[in-house]
Coordinates of C-alpha atoms in Angstrom, one line a residue:
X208 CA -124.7 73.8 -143.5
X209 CA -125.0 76.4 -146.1
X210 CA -124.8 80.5 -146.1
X211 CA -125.9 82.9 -148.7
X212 CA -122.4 83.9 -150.5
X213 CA -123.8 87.3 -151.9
X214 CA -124.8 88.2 -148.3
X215 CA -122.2 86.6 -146.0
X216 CA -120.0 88.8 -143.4
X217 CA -116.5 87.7 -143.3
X218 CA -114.3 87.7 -140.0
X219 CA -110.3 87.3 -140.1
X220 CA -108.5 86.2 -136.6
X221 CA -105.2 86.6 -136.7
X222 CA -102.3 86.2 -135.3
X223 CA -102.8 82.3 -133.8
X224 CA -100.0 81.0 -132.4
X225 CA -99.5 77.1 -133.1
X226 CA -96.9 74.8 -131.3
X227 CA -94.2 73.7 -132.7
X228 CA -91.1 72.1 -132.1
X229 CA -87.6 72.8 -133.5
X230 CA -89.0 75.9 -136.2
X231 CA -87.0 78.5 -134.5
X232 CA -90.0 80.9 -135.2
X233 CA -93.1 80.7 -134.2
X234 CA -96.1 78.8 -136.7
X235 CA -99.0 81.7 -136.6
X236 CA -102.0 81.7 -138.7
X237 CA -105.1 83.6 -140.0
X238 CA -108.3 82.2 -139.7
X239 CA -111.1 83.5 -142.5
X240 CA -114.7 82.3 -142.0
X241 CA -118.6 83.5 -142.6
X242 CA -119.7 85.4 -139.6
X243 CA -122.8 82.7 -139.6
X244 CA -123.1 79.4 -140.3
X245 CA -122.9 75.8 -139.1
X246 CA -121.2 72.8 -140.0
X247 CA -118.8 74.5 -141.8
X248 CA -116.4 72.7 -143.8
X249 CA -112.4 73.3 -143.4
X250 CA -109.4 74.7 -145.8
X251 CA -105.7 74.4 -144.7
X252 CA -104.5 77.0 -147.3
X253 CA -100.7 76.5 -148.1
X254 CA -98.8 79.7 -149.9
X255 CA -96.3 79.7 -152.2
X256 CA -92.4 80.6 -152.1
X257 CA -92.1 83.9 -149.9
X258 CA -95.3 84.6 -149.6
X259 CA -97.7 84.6 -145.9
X260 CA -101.1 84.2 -144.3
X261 CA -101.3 87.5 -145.2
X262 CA -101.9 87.0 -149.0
X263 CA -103.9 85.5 -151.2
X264 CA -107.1 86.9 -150.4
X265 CA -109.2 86.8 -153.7
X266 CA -108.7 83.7 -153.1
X267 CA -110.1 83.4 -149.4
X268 CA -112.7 85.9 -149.4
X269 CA -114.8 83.8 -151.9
X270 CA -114.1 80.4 -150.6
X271 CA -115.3 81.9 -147.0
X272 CA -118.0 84.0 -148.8
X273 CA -118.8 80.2 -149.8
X274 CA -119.0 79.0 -146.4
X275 CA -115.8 77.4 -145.8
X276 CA -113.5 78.3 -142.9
X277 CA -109.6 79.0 -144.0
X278 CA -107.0 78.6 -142.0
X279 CA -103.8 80.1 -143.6
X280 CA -99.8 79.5 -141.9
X281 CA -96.9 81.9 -142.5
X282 CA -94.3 79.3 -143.4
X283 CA -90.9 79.8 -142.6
X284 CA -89.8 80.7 -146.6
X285 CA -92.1 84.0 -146.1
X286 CA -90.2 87.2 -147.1
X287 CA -91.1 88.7 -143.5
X288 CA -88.5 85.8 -142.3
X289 CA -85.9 86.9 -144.4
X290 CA -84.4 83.0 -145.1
X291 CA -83.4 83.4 -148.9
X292 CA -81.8 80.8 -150.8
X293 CA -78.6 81.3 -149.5
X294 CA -79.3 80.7 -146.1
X295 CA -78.2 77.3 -144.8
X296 CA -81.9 76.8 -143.5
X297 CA -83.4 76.6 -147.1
X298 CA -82.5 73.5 -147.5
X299 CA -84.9 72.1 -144.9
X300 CA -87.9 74.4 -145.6
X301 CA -89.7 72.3 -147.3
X302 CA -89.7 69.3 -144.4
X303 CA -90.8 72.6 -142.5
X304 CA -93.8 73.5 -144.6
X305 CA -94.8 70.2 -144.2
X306 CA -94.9 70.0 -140.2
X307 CA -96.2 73.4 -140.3
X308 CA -99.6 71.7 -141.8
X309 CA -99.4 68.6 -139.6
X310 CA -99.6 71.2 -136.6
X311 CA -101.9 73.1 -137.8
X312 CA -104.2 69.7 -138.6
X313 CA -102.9 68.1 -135.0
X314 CA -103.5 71.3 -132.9
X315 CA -107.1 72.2 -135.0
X316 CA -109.1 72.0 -131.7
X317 CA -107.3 74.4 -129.8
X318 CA -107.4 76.5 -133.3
X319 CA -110.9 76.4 -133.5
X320 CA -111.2 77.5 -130.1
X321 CA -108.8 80.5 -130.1
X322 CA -110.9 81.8 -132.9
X323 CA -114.5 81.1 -131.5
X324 CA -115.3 78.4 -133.8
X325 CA -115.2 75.6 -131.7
X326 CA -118.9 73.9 -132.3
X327 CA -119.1 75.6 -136.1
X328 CA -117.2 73.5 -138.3
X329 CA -117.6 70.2 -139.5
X330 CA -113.9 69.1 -138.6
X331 CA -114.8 65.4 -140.8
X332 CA -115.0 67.8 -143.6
X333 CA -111.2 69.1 -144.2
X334 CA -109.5 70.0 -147.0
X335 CA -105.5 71.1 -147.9
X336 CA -105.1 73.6 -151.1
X337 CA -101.6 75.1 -152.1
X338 CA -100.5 77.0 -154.6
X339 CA -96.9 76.7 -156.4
X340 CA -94.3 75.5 -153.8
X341 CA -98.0 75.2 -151.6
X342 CA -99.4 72.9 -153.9
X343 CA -96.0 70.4 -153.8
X344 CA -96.5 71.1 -149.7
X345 CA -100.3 69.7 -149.9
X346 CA -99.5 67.1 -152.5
X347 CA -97.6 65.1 -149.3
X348 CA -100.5 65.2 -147.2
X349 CA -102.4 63.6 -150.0
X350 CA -99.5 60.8 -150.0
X351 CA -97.1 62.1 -152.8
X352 CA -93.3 61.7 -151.7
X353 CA -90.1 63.1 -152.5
X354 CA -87.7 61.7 -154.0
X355 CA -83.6 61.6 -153.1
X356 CA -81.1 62.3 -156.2
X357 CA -80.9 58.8 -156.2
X358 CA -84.5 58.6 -157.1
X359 CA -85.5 57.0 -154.0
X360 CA -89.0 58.4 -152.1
X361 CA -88.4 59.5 -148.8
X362 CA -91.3 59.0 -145.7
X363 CA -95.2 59.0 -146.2
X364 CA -96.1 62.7 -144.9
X365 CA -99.8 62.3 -145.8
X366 CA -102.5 63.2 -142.7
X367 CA -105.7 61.1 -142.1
X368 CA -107.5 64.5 -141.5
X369 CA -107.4 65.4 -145.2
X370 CA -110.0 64.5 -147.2
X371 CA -109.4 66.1 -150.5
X372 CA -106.7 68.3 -152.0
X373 CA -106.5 70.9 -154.7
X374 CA -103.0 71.4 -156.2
X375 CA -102.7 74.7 -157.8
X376 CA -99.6 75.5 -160.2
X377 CA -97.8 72.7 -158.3
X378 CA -94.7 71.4 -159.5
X379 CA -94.0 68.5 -161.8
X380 CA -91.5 65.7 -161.3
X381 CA -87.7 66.6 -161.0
X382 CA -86.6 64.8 -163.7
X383 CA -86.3 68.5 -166.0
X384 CA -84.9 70.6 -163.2
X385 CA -83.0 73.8 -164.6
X386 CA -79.4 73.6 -163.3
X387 CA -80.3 76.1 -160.8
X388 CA -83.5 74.6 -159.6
X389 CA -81.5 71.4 -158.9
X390 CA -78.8 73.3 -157.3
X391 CA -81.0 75.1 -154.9
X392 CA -84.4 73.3 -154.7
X393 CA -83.3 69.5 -155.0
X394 CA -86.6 68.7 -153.0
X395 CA -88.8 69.8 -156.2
X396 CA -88.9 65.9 -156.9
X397 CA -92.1 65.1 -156.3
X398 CA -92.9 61.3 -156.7
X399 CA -97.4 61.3 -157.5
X400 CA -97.9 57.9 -158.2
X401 CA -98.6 57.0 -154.4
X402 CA -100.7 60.4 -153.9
X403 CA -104.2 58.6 -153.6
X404 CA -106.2 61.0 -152.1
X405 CA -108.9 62.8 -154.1
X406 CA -107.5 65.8 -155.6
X407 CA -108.1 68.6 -158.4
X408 CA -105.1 69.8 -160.0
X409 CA -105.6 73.4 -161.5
X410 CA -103.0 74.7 -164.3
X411 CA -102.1 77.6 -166.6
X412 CA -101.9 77.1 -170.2
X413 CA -98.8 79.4 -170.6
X414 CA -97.7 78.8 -167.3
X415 CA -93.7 78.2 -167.9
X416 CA -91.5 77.7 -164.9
X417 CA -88.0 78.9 -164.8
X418 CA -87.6 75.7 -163.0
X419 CA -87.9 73.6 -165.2
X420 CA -86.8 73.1 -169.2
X421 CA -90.2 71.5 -170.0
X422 CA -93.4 74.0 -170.8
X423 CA -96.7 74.3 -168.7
X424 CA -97.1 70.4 -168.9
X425 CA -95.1 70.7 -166.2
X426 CA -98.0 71.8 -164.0
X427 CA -100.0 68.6 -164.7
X428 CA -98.2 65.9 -163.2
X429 CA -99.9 65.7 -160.4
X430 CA -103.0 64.4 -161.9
X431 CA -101.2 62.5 -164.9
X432 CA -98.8 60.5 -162.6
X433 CA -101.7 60.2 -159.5
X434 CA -103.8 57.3 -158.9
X435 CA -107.2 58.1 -159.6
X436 CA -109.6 59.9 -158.9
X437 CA -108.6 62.8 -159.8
X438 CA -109.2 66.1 -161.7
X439 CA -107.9 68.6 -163.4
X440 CA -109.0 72.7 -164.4
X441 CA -106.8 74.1 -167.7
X442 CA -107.4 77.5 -168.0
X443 CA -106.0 78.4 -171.5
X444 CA -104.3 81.4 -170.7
X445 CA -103.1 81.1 -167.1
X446 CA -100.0 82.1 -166.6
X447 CA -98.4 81.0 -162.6
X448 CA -100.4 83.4 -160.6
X449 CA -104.1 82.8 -162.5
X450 CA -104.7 86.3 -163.4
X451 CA -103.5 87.5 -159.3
X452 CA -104.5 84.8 -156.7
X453 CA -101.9 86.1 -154.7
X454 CA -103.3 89.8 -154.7
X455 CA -104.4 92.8 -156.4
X456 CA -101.7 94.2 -158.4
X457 CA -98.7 92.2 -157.1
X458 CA -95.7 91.9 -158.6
X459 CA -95.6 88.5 -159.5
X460 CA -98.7 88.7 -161.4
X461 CA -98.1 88.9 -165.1
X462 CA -101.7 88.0 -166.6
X463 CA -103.7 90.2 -164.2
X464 CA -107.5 89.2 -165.1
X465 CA -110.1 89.3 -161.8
X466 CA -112.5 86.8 -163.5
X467 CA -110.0 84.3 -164.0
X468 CA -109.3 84.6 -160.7
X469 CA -112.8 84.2 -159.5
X470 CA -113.1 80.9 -161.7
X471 CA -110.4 79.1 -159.4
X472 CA -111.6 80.4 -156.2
X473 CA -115.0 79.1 -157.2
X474 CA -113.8 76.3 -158.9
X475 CA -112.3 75.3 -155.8
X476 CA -115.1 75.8 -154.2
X477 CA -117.6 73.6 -156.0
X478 CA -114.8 71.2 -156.0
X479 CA -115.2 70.3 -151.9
X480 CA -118.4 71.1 -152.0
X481 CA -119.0 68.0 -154.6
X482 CA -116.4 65.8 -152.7
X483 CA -117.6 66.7 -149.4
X484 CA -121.2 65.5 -150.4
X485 CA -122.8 68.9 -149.8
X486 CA -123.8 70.5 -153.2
X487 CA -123.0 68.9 -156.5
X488 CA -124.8 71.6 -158.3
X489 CA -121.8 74.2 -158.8
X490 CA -119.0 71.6 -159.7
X491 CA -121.5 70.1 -162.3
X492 CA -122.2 73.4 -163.7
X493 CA -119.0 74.0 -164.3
X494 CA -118.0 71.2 -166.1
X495 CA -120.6 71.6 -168.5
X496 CA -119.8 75.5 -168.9
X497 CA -116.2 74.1 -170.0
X498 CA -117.9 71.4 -172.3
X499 CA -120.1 74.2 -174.6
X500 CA -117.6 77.0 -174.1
X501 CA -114.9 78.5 -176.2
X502 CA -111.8 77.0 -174.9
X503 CA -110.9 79.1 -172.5
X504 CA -110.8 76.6 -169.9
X505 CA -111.5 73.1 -169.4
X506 CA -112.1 70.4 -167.8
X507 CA -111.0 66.2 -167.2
X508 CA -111.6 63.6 -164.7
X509 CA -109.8 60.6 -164.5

């Protein structure tokens, strides 16, 4: 499969129009990938609250620089969409985000085709990532459901396409909800003990949620309360956006540091590269960088 990252030309498609049913607005996505390559394995990139296929592109420059191909939605919560809280569609949004992936995953042929991969990418080989409200999205591909107030889990949303998952800054369980959060964001009860597929969990040491009344141990549920295996990246001094995986300089970035963001996008990286059973090398590496290092990030399997 492989390409040479320090070399590699990227191409972005966009917009792709995906069918859907019921959404109102039409699914589109961006498509990133290495202008050469074969065999290339597959991200489904879920963003976080307001955000759109538009952002987060520290992020998917390197992964596509690795030789991945990223396939990013604008979900229905984006701020080009103009559904705030308020609006009487929020409260569905999430169910949304979720079919949005299932449509990208069921329609990934024609996808591949409308971008001129078709024959390039290894379509066993699939991955989900998401980050905040993205990473709670993924989790219920991986089999993670949410719970009703009555503490109930509601249906199994997870896709046999998915092979692995990386959950980054996703929410915890809803049993610490800030009045508000449970007022508005009721779904944020994620229920991780039936979310067995393979998965990294990545987390901010001072990352504190407004959401919730706990601290950044928030963040780790999904690989405390997950059958194995999983793991988990702590990077001491994260706060929610990792140092600006979102962007260069946006506003929601309050611990703006470019190598920090580099160490997720490659951690992710080396991740599915390991999982996948294409290069071991990078995700080793980086385990035993953590192991002899100075704390400023680490590292756990379970």
């Amino acid at each position: 499969m492989r390409t040479e990252q320090a070399l590699q030309r990227l191409v972005a498609i966009k917009p792709i129009r995906v069918p859907t049913e019921g959404r109102g607005i039409d699914l589109q996505v961006k498509v990133t990938t290495p202008e050469s390559g074969r065999d290339l394995p597959l991200i489904v990139f879920s963003h976080g609250n307001a955000w759109s296929m538009d952002g987060y592109e520290p992020l998917v420059d390197r992964w596509a620089a690795a030789g991945f191909v990223v396939v990013q939605p604008t979900h229905l919560d984006s701020r080009r969409n103009g559904i705030g809280f308020d609006d009487p569609r929020f409260g569905t949004i999430w169910r949304v985000r979720i079919a949005d992936l299932h449509a990208i995953l069921d329609n990934l042929g024609d996808i591949l085709d409308q971008a001129g991969l078709r024959g390039r990418v290894d379509e066993g080989r699939v991955a989900a990532v998401g980050h905040s409200w993205g990473g709670q999205t993924v989790g219920t591909l991986l089999g993670a459901r949410v719970l009703d107030t009555g503490g109930t889990p509601g249906e199994d949303f997870s896709h046999h396409a998915v092979r692995a998952g990386v959950l980054i800054a996703a929410t915890g369980t809803g049993d610490s909800l800030t009045p508000f959060a449970a007022e508005h964001l009721p779904f944020m009860r994620p229920d991780y003990s039936t979310m067995t597929t393979q998965a990294l969990v990545i987390t901010g040491g001072e990352d504190k949620s407004a959401m919730s009344t706990r601290g950044p141990d928030w963040f780790t549920d999904a690989y405390h309360l997950s059958p194995a295996p999983k793991s988990m990246l702590t990077i001491a001094e994260g706060q929610h956006t990792l140092g600006g995986i979102a962007g260069e300089s946006v506003a929601e970035t309050t611990d703006e540091d470019p190598a920090r963001v580099a160490l997720v996008a490659d951690a992710v990286s080396a991740y599915l590269l390991d999982v996948f059973g294409l290069d071991g090398a990078a995700w080793k590496d980086l385990g035993e960088r953590a192991a002899r290092g100075d704390g400023a990030y680490h590292v756990e399997h379970r």
